[in-house]
Amino acid sequence: MIPLMKNAFLNEYETKKQLAEFILQTERLSMDQKCLEFENNFANYQGRKHSILFNSGGSANLALLQASKNLGLLKSGDLVGFSALTWSTNTMPIIQMGLVPVPIDCKVETLNVMSHNLEEKLQTVNLKALFITNVLGFTGDLGKIRKICDERGILLFEDNCESIGSELKEGKAGNFSLGSTFSFFVAHHMSTIEGGAICTDDNNLAEMLQIVRANGWDRNLTTAQQKKWRDKFDIRDEFQAKYTFYDLGFNLRPTEITGFLGLNQLKYLDSTIKKREENYIHLEAAIKNNDELFTLDRTHLSLLSNFAIPVICKTPSLREKYLSQFSGAGVEIRPMIAGNVQNQPFYKKYVEKEYPLPNTDFIHDCGFYCGNYPELTESDLETLKGCLSKY
Ligand SMILES: Cc1ncc(COP(=O)(O)O)c(C=O)c1O
């Protein structure tokens, strides 16, 4: 059996032991110093000014759009483009925030929205924002996409929940936009059990995200920031300030366990990303040798941070064949995330307008994935190579 993932943590046993010790000795488990420390380290890792922790990647997506609305960057009814191949909680917040979702087709060979897909959509639709997903460690040509967005005044956000650590020649995935989101859910590259983050260089967005994350209050802001908000609303004493709520928010806070685990797991991230890339390259050789499968294009990536091996067959009936090969060998597999999200029940319920998305339909009908993690053994890799061969 090759499960989707083997361990909850990188360096599993030591991490669990240290977590148990941390819980026993810490005085505080709700959001505090460990979260702050991890936020600083993660911002440094990513090379961004700010990192704000959340209790999940989905929460981070929700908060990013709520904060953008609070700041007046987006308003109800604005058209927001998104990658048609994505995860449910990338698209759901667009609907929840009263924005209009516009799916953009992907390129089969990269699994991602490319600049030409965006340009094609912009011929008929005026987007206010683009919330692009970097899918399964792969990305589109983000440098060109950023340029188009800059030229046309389109706000760019990245859902980087599946691609932490991937790099293009122009920079790290997650650093091409005003704000990018990350997930630290167990099955991803590094885990805080549940958890997420937003990275940004923008001071106002970072400040608003802290308000959105915690009830709409100012408690996690600096003294200078608090003074600004309190002066604006004439809040004169600390007693009143405790329960003053400045703008729309939620409670999406992480715990100190998230902070502790994040600090711990970040130490192993780079070396394990390398190992996952090696696994991918090893298996890619088998894919390249098989003319029933597409070889994905990663030529624009200088580092592929991959936690799931996508298998794209040339026809739906070939997919049936490879699904049987993988299942028969005891390999756990999944569909290509949410497929064409327009076909999902939640989307049909809330969105009337449909767009043709032939490539995303193809990926949905002909693709699937299995796990890729550092604990895959030589023998696991041989089994996977066997599953990827034509026979
Ligand atoms: C692209 C994408 N966005 C958002 C999420 C949500 O992350 P989380 O599970 O941490 O809420 C996921 C989860 O897998 C994802 O793949």
Short mmCIF file of C-alpha atoms and ligand atoms in Angstrom, two decimals:
data_model
loop_
_atom_site.label_atom_id
_atom_site.label_comp_id
_atom_site.label_asym_id
_atom_site.label_seq_id
_atom_site.Cartn_x
_atom_site.Cartn_y
_atom_site.Cartn_z
CA MET A 1 0.00 0.00 0.00
CA ILE A 2 1.30 3.45 -0.91
CA PRO A 3 -0.97 5.92 0.89
CA LEU A 4 -1.43 9.56 -0.13
CA MET A 5 0.87 10.45 2.78
CA LYS A 6 2.70 8.40 5.39
CA ASN A 7 3.36 10.83 8.23
CA ALA A 8 1.67 13.87 9.71
CA PHE A 9 5.02 15.63 10.16
CA LEU A 10 8.46 15.87 8.65
CA ASN A 11 10.78 14.12 11.15
CA GLU A 12 7.62 12.62 12.64
CA TYR A 13 8.71 10.93 15.88
CA GLU A 14 10.95 13.75 17.15
CA THR A 15 8.34 16.35 16.25
CA LYS A 16 5.59 14.52 18.15
CA LYS A 17 7.86 14.14 21.16
CA GLN A 18 8.77 17.82 21.14
CA LEU A 19 5.13 18.78 20.68
CA ALA A 20 4.14 16.73 23.74
CA GLU A 21 6.86 18.43 25.78
CA PHE A 22 5.82 21.86 24.52
CA ILE A 23 2.19 21.29 25.51
CA LEU A 24 3.22 20.15 28.99
CA GLN A 25 5.48 23.11 29.71
CA THR A 26 3.76 26.04 27.96
CA GLU A 27 1.57 28.38 29.99
CA ARG A 28 -0.46 29.55 27.05
CA LEU A 29 -1.97 27.65 24.12
CA SER A 30 -4.02 30.39 22.44
CA MET A 31 -2.31 32.60 19.81
CA ASP A 32 0.79 34.24 21.25
CA GLN A 33 4.60 34.36 20.95
CA LYS A 34 5.13 31.08 19.06
CA CYS A 35 2.72 32.25 16.37
CA LEU A 36 4.51 35.59 16.15
CA GLU A 37 7.88 33.88 15.91
CA PHE A 38 6.68 31.55 13.18
CA GLU A 39 5.13 34.47 11.30
CA ASN A 40 8.50 36.24 11.30
CA ASN A 41 10.40 33.12 10.24
CA PHE A 42 7.91 32.27 7.54
CA ALA A 43 7.99 35.83 6.13
CA ASN A 44 11.79 35.51 6.01
CA TYR A 45 11.58 32.09 4.36
CA GLN A 46 9.23 33.40 1.71
CA GLY A 47 11.09 36.68 1.30
CA ARG A 48 8.07 38.85 2.07
CA LYS A 49 7.61 41.69 4.54
CA HIS A 50 4.64 40.18 6.38
CA SER A 51 3.24 36.78 7.11
CA ILE A 52 -0.06 36.43 8.99
CA LEU A 53 -0.97 33.01 10.34
CA PHE A 54 -4.45 31.49 10.10
CA ASN A 55 -6.14 28.31 11.24
CA SER A 56 -6.28 26.94 7.66
CA GLY A 57 -5.48 27.74 4.04
CA GLY A 58 -9.21 28.07 3.33
CA SER A 59 -9.48 30.63 6.15
CA ALA A 60 -6.55 32.51 4.65
CA ASN A 61 -8.38 32.70 1.31
CA LEU A 62 -11.53 33.97 3.00
CA ALA A 63 -9.61 36.54 5.05
CA LEU A 64 -7.68 37.79 2.01
CA LEU A 65 -10.86 38.65 0.15
CA GLN A 66 -12.62 40.08 3.23
CA ALA A 67 -9.60 42.29 3.97
CA SER A 68 -9.53 43.45 0.34
CA LYS A 69 -13.20 44.42 0.63
CA ASN A 70 -12.67 46.16 3.96
CA LEU A 71 -9.86 48.20 2.37
CA GLY A 72 -12.09 49.12 -0.59
CA LEU A 73 -9.84 47.28 -3.08
CA LEU A 74 -12.80 45.11 -4.03
CA LYS A 75 -16.53 45.73 -3.80
CA SER A 76 -19.59 43.49 -4.14
CA GLY A 77 -20.33 42.68 -7.76
CA ASP A 78 -16.70 42.97 -8.93
CA LEU A 79 -15.59 40.27 -11.38
CA VAL A 80 -12.86 38.06 -9.95
CA GLY A 81 -11.03 35.64 -12.23
CA PHE A 82 -9.79 32.37 -10.79
CA SER A 83 -8.13 29.17 -12.04
CA ALA A 84 -10.83 26.78 -13.21
CA LEU A 85 -8.74 23.92 -11.82
CA THR A 86 -8.56 24.69 -8.13
CA TRP A 87 -9.78 23.74 -4.68
CA SER A 88 -13.30 24.43 -3.37
CA THR A 89 -12.24 26.96 -0.75
CA ASN A 90 -10.42 29.03 -3.32
CA THR A 91 -13.65 29.69 -5.17
CA MET A 92 -16.14 29.65 -2.29
CA PRO A 93 -14.90 32.89 -0.67
CA ILE A 94 -15.33 34.70 -4.00
CA ILE A 95 -19.02 33.74 -3.88
CA GLN A 96 -19.31 34.31 -0.12
CA MET A 97 -17.91 37.83 -0.48
CA GLY A 98 -20.58 38.77 -3.06
CA LEU A 99 -18.00 38.91 -5.85
CA VAL A 100 -18.63 37.42 -9.29
CA PRO A 101 -16.48 34.36 -10.04
CA VAL A 102 -15.02 34.05 -13.56
CA PRO A 103 -13.24 30.73 -14.15
CA ILE A 104 -10.23 30.82 -16.47
CA ASP A 105 -9.20 27.76 -18.41
CA CYS A 106 -5.82 26.11 -17.76
CA LYS A 107 -3.18 24.67 -20.05
CA VAL A 108 -3.13 20.86 -19.91
CA GLU A 109 0.69 20.61 -20.00
CA THR A 110 1.18 22.96 -17.03
CA LEU A 111 -2.15 22.37 -15.19
CA ASN A 112 -2.22 26.13 -14.68
CA VAL A 113 -3.65 29.35 -16.07
CA MET A 114 -1.07 30.74 -18.50
CA SER A 115 -0.76 34.34 -19.70
CA HIS A 116 -2.40 33.36 -23.02
CA ASN A 117 -5.41 31.91 -21.16
CA LEU A 118 -5.75 35.18 -19.26
CA GLU A 119 -5.34 37.33 -22.37
CA GLU A 120 -8.03 35.32 -24.13
CA LYS A 121 -10.47 35.82 -21.23
CA LEU A 122 -9.71 39.56 -21.04
CA GLN A 123 -10.90 39.97 -24.63
CA THR A 124 -14.48 39.52 -23.44
CA VAL A 125 -14.46 40.04 -19.66
CA ASN A 126 -13.16 42.95 -17.56
CA LEU A 127 -11.67 41.54 -14.40
CA LYS A 128 -11.18 43.59 -11.26
CA ALA A 129 -9.00 40.91 -9.69
CA LEU A 130 -7.40 37.57 -10.45
CA PHE A 131 -7.10 34.98 -7.67
CA ILE A 132 -4.83 32.49 -9.38
CA THR A 133 -4.04 29.02 -7.99
CA ASN A 134 -0.57 27.53 -8.33
CA VAL A 135 -1.64 23.91 -8.84
CA LEU A 136 0.15 20.88 -7.26
CA GLY A 137 3.57 22.55 -7.19
CA PHE A 138 3.30 23.74 -10.79
CA THR A 139 2.56 27.31 -11.85
CA GLY A 140 1.70 29.31 -14.94
CA ASP A 141 4.05 31.90 -16.45
CA LEU A 142 3.54 34.13 -13.43
CA GLY A 143 5.98 36.84 -14.57
CA LYS A 144 3.93 37.47 -17.71
CA ILE A 145 0.65 37.18 -15.80
CA ARG A 146 1.83 39.77 -13.29
CA LYS A 147 2.79 42.11 -16.15
CA ILE A 148 -0.66 41.80 -17.77
CA CYS A 149 -2.35 42.45 -14.41
CA ASP A 150 -0.13 45.50 -13.74
CA GLU A 151 -0.83 46.94 -17.19
CA ARG A 152 -4.60 46.44 -16.90
CA GLY A 153 -4.99 47.46 -13.26
CA ILE A 154 -6.08 43.98 -12.21
CA LEU A 155 -5.42 43.06 -8.58
CA LEU A 156 -3.45 39.83 -8.45
CA PHE A 157 -3.69 37.32 -5.59
CA GLU A 158 -2.10 33.86 -5.47
CA ASP A 159 -3.51 30.76 -3.82
CA ASN A 160 -0.16 29.10 -3.19
CA CYS A 161 -1.57 26.42 -0.86
CA GLU A 162 -0.25 23.67 -3.15
CA SER A 163 3.06 25.20 -4.22
CA ILE A 164 5.04 26.47 -1.24
CA GLY A 165 8.72 26.44 -2.24
CA SER A 166 8.28 26.27 -6.03
CA GLU A 167 10.48 28.76 -7.84
CA LEU A 168 10.43 30.45 -11.23
CA LYS A 169 13.37 32.39 -12.63
CA GLU A 170 11.58 35.61 -11.61
CA GLY A 171 11.11 34.50 -8.00
CA LYS A 172 9.25 32.22 -5.61
CA ALA A 173 5.69 31.14 -6.29
CA GLY A 174 3.60 33.20 -3.89
CA ASN A 175 5.67 36.36 -4.45
CA PHE A 176 4.05 37.58 -7.67
CA SER A 177 0.97 39.15 -6.12
CA LEU A 178 -0.37 41.59 -3.56
CA GLY A 179 -1.16 38.70 -1.23
CA SER A 180 -0.64 34.96 -1.39
CA THR A 181 -2.08 32.17 0.72
CA PHE A 182 -0.50 28.99 2.08
CA SER A 183 -1.83 25.81 3.71
CA PHE A 184 -0.14 23.81 6.45
CA PHE A 185 -2.71 21.01 6.44
CA VAL A 186 -1.23 17.55 7.09
CA ALA A 187 -1.20 16.32 3.52
CA HIS A 188 0.73 19.37 2.24
CA HIS A 189 4.49 20.12 2.13
CA MET A 190 4.77 20.96 5.81
CA SER A 191 2.15 20.52 8.46
CA THR A 192 0.93 22.30 11.55
CA ILE A 193 -1.96 19.73 11.55
CA GLU A 194 -4.33 22.48 10.42
CA GLY A 195 -3.01 25.92 9.53
CA GLY A 196 -2.47 28.54 6.88
CA ALA A 197 -0.83 31.89 6.21
CA ILE A 198 -0.97 34.96 4.02
CA CYS A 199 2.19 36.68 2.81
CA THR A 200 2.25 40.26 1.61
CA ASP A 201 4.59 43.25 1.34
CA ASP A 202 1.68 45.65 1.84
CA ASN A 203 1.45 47.24 5.31
CA ASN A 204 -2.23 48.18 5.04
CA LEU A 205 -3.24 44.70 3.91
CA ALA A 206 -1.20 43.08 6.71
CA GLU A 207 -2.86 45.34 9.26
CA MET A 208 -6.36 44.68 7.96
CA LEU A 209 -5.71 40.93 7.88
CA GLN A 210 -5.01 41.02 11.61
CA ILE A 211 -8.32 42.81 12.18
CA VAL A 212 -10.16 40.30 9.96
CA ARG A 213 -8.48 37.32 11.66
CA ALA A 214 -9.62 38.23 15.15
CA ASN A 215 -13.19 39.47 15.53
CA GLY A 216 -12.61 42.84 13.87
CA TRP A 217 -10.72 44.20 16.91
CA ASP A 218 -7.31 45.85 17.17
CA ARG A 219 -5.62 43.74 19.86
CA ASN A 220 -2.95 42.24 17.67
CA LEU A 221 -1.90 45.54 16.12
CA THR A 222 1.08 47.66 17.18
CA THR A 223 0.49 50.52 19.61
CA ALA A 224 0.85 53.03 16.76
CA GLN A 225 -1.69 51.16 14.63
CA GLN A 226 -4.11 50.92 17.56
CA LYS A 227 -3.80 54.64 18.16
CA LYS A 228 -4.69 55.33 14.54
CA TRP A 229 -7.88 53.24 14.73
CA ARG A 230 -8.86 54.50 18.18
CA ASP A 231 -8.37 58.16 17.17
CA LYS A 232 -10.39 57.60 14.01
CA PHE A 233 -13.37 56.30 15.97
CA ASP A 234 -12.82 58.44 19.06
CA ILE A 235 -12.18 55.52 21.40
CA ARG A 236 -10.66 57.24 24.40
CA ASP A 237 -10.01 54.54 26.99
CA GLU A 238 -8.53 51.05 27.13
CA PHE A 239 -11.69 49.63 28.71
CA GLN A 240 -13.82 50.61 25.70
CA ALA A 241 -11.08 49.64 23.26
CA LYS A 242 -11.13 46.04 24.49
CA TYR A 243 -14.51 45.45 22.85
CA THR A 244 -14.46 47.83 19.92
CA PHE A 245 -14.81 46.11 16.54
CA TYR A 246 -13.60 48.21 13.61
CA ASP A 247 -14.47 46.22 10.51
CA LEU A 248 -15.89 42.90 9.34
CA GLY A 249 -13.96 39.86 10.48
CA PHE A 250 -14.13 36.32 11.77
CA ASN A 251 -12.29 34.26 14.32
CA LEU A 252 -9.70 32.48 12.16
CA ARG A 253 -6.87 32.45 14.70
CA PRO A 254 -4.30 29.68 14.92
CA THR A 255 -3.12 28.32 18.28
CA GLU A 256 0.32 28.21 19.85
CA ILE A 257 0.48 24.59 18.67
CA THR A 258 0.33 25.93 15.10
CA GLY A 259 3.18 28.34 15.86
CA PHE A 260 5.27 25.68 17.59
CA LEU A 261 4.82 23.16 14.80
CA GLY A 262 5.41 25.74 12.09
CA LEU A 263 8.75 26.73 13.62
CA ASN A 264 9.69 23.08 13.93
CA GLN A 265 8.64 21.98 10.44
CA LEU A 266 10.09 24.99 8.62
CA LYS A 267 13.57 23.67 9.51
CA TYR A 268 13.02 20.59 7.35
CA LEU A 269 11.10 22.22 4.52
CA ASP A 270 13.87 22.97 2.02
CA SER A 271 15.58 19.57 2.27
CA THR A 272 12.28 17.71 1.91
CA ILE A 273 11.23 19.85 -1.06
CA LYS A 274 14.46 18.76 -2.77
CA LYS A 275 13.66 15.11 -2.04
CA ARG A 276 10.14 15.49 -3.43
CA GLU A 277 11.56 17.10 -6.57
CA GLU A 278 13.98 14.20 -6.96
CA ASN A 279 11.09 11.74 -6.61
CA TYR A 280 9.16 13.65 -9.26
CA ILE A 281 12.07 13.73 -11.70
CA HIS A 282 12.61 10.00 -11.18
CA LEU A 283 8.98 9.21 -12.00
CA GLU A 284 8.85 11.77 -14.80
CA ALA A 285 11.33 9.57 -16.70
CA ALA A 286 8.70 6.79 -16.70
CA ILE A 287 6.01 9.24 -17.84
CA LYS A 288 8.24 10.50 -20.67
CA ASN A 289 8.70 6.93 -21.88
CA ASN A 290 4.98 6.35 -22.10
CA ASP A 291 3.15 7.85 -25.09
CA GLU A 292 -0.23 7.22 -23.41
CA LEU A 293 0.56 9.94 -20.86
CA PHE A 294 1.29 13.67 -21.07
CA THR A 295 4.63 14.87 -19.72
CA LEU A 296 4.00 18.09 -17.83
CA ASP A 297 5.97 21.18 -18.76
CA ARG A 298 8.14 22.48 -15.92
CA THR A 299 10.69 24.32 -18.05
CA HIS A 300 9.67 27.69 -16.56
CA LEU A 301 10.27 26.35 -13.02
CA SER A 302 13.73 26.35 -11.46
CA LEU A 303 12.41 24.35 -8.49
CA LEU A 304 9.34 22.14 -8.50
CA SER A 305 7.93 21.75 -5.01
CA ASN A 306 5.61 18.85 -5.57
CA PHE A 307 3.56 16.90 -3.02
CA ALA A 308 1.40 14.96 -5.45
CA ILE A 309 2.30 13.33 -8.77
CA PRO A 310 -0.27 14.33 -11.40
CA VAL A 311 -0.93 11.68 -14.05
CA ILE A 312 -2.62 13.03 -17.18
CA CYS A 313 -3.70 10.32 -19.62
CA LYS A 314 -4.35 11.01 -23.29
CA THR A 315 -7.98 9.77 -23.20
CA PRO A 316 -10.63 9.01 -20.55
CA SER A 317 -10.46 5.30 -21.37
CA LEU A 318 -6.69 5.31 -20.83
CA ARG A 319 -7.37 6.92 -17.47
CA GLU A 320 -9.52 3.89 -16.58
CA LYS A 321 -6.56 1.68 -17.44
CA TYR A 322 -4.13 3.65 -15.25
CA LEU A 323 -6.63 4.02 -12.39
CA SER A 324 -6.79 0.19 -12.32
CA GLN A 325 -3.00 -0.11 -12.48
CA PHE A 326 -2.55 2.24 -9.52
CA SER A 327 -5.44 0.83 -7.46
CA GLY A 328 -4.36 -2.72 -8.27
CA ALA A 329 -0.88 -1.97 -6.89
CA GLY A 330 -2.40 -0.55 -3.69
CA VAL A 331 -1.59 3.10 -4.50
CA GLU A 332 -3.99 5.64 -3.03
CA ILE A 333 -5.16 8.08 -5.70
CA ARG A 334 -7.35 11.18 -5.98
CA PRO A 335 -9.12 13.13 -8.75
CA MET A 336 -7.39 16.25 -10.11
CA ILE A 337 -8.48 18.43 -7.19
CA ALA A 338 -11.93 19.94 -7.82
CA GLY A 339 -11.75 19.37 -11.60
CA ASN A 340 -13.72 21.93 -13.58
CA VAL A 341 -15.14 23.70 -10.55
CA GLN A 342 -18.23 24.73 -12.55
CA ASN A 343 -19.40 21.11 -12.28
CA GLN A 344 -19.36 21.12 -8.48
CA PRO A 345 -22.77 21.17 -6.76
CA PHE A 346 -21.98 24.30 -4.68
CA TYR A 347 -20.98 26.21 -7.81
CA LYS A 348 -24.10 25.24 -9.75
CA LYS A 349 -26.25 26.29 -6.80
CA TYR A 350 -24.87 29.83 -6.55
CA VAL A 351 -23.53 30.76 -9.99
CA GLU A 352 -25.66 30.83 -13.12
CA LYS A 353 -23.16 31.86 -15.76
CA GLU A 354 -21.10 29.04 -17.27
CA TYR A 355 -18.01 29.35 -19.44
CA PRO A 356 -16.55 26.75 -21.79
CA LEU A 357 -13.41 25.28 -20.18
CA PRO A 358 -12.26 22.53 -22.56
CA ASN A 359 -8.76 22.06 -21.13
CA THR A 360 -9.91 21.91 -17.52
CA ASP A 361 -12.60 19.40 -18.54
CA PHE A 362 -9.89 17.34 -20.20
CA ILE A 363 -7.73 17.40 -17.05
CA HIS A 364 -10.79 16.42 -14.99
CA ASP A 365 -11.68 13.52 -17.31
CA CYS A 366 -8.17 12.24 -17.98
CA GLY A 367 -6.21 13.01 -14.82
CA PHE A 368 -5.61 11.83 -11.28
CA TYR A 369 -2.80 12.01 -8.73
CA CYS A 370 -0.97 10.00 -6.11
CA GLY A 371 1.13 11.20 -3.19
CA ASN A 372 4.77 12.33 -3.32
CA TYR A 373 6.59 12.64 0.00
CA PRO A 374 10.11 12.21 1.39
CA GLU A 375 9.29 8.84 2.98
CA LEU A 376 8.69 7.14 -0.38
CA THR A 377 11.18 4.24 -0.48
CA GLU A 378 13.14 2.92 -3.47
CA SER A 379 10.66 0.08 -3.62
CA ASP A 380 7.68 2.51 -3.53
CA LEU A 381 9.24 4.42 -6.42
CA GLU A 382 9.72 1.19 -8.37
CA THR A 383 6.05 0.30 -7.77
CA LEU A 384 4.99 3.74 -8.99
CA LYS A 385 7.23 3.43 -12.07
CA GLY A 386 5.55 0.11 -12.81
CA CYS A 387 2.11 1.74 -12.53
CA LEU A 388 3.22 4.46 -14.95
CA SER A 389 4.38 2.03 -17.61
CA LYS A 390 2.34 1.06 -20.64
CA TYR A 391 2.72 -2.76 -20.35
C1 LIG B 1 -5.44 25.30 -3.84
C2 LIG B 1 -5.92 25.15 -2.43
N1 LIG B 1 -6.43 26.22 -1.81
C3 LIG B 1 -6.88 26.14 -0.54
C4 LIG B 1 -6.82 24.97 0.17
C5 LIG B 1 -7.34 24.93 1.55
O1 LIG B 1 -6.36 24.66 2.50
P1 LIG B 1 -6.77 24.06 3.92
O2 LIG B 1 -7.07 22.62 3.74
O3 LIG B 1 -5.59 24.33 4.78
O4 LIG B 1 -7.97 24.84 4.36
C6 LIG B 1 -6.33 23.81 -0.44
C7 LIG B 1 -6.31 22.55 0.29
O5 LIG B 1 -5.89 21.51 -0.10
C8 LIG B 1 -5.86 23.91 -1.78
O6 LIG B 1 -5.39 22.83 -2.42
#
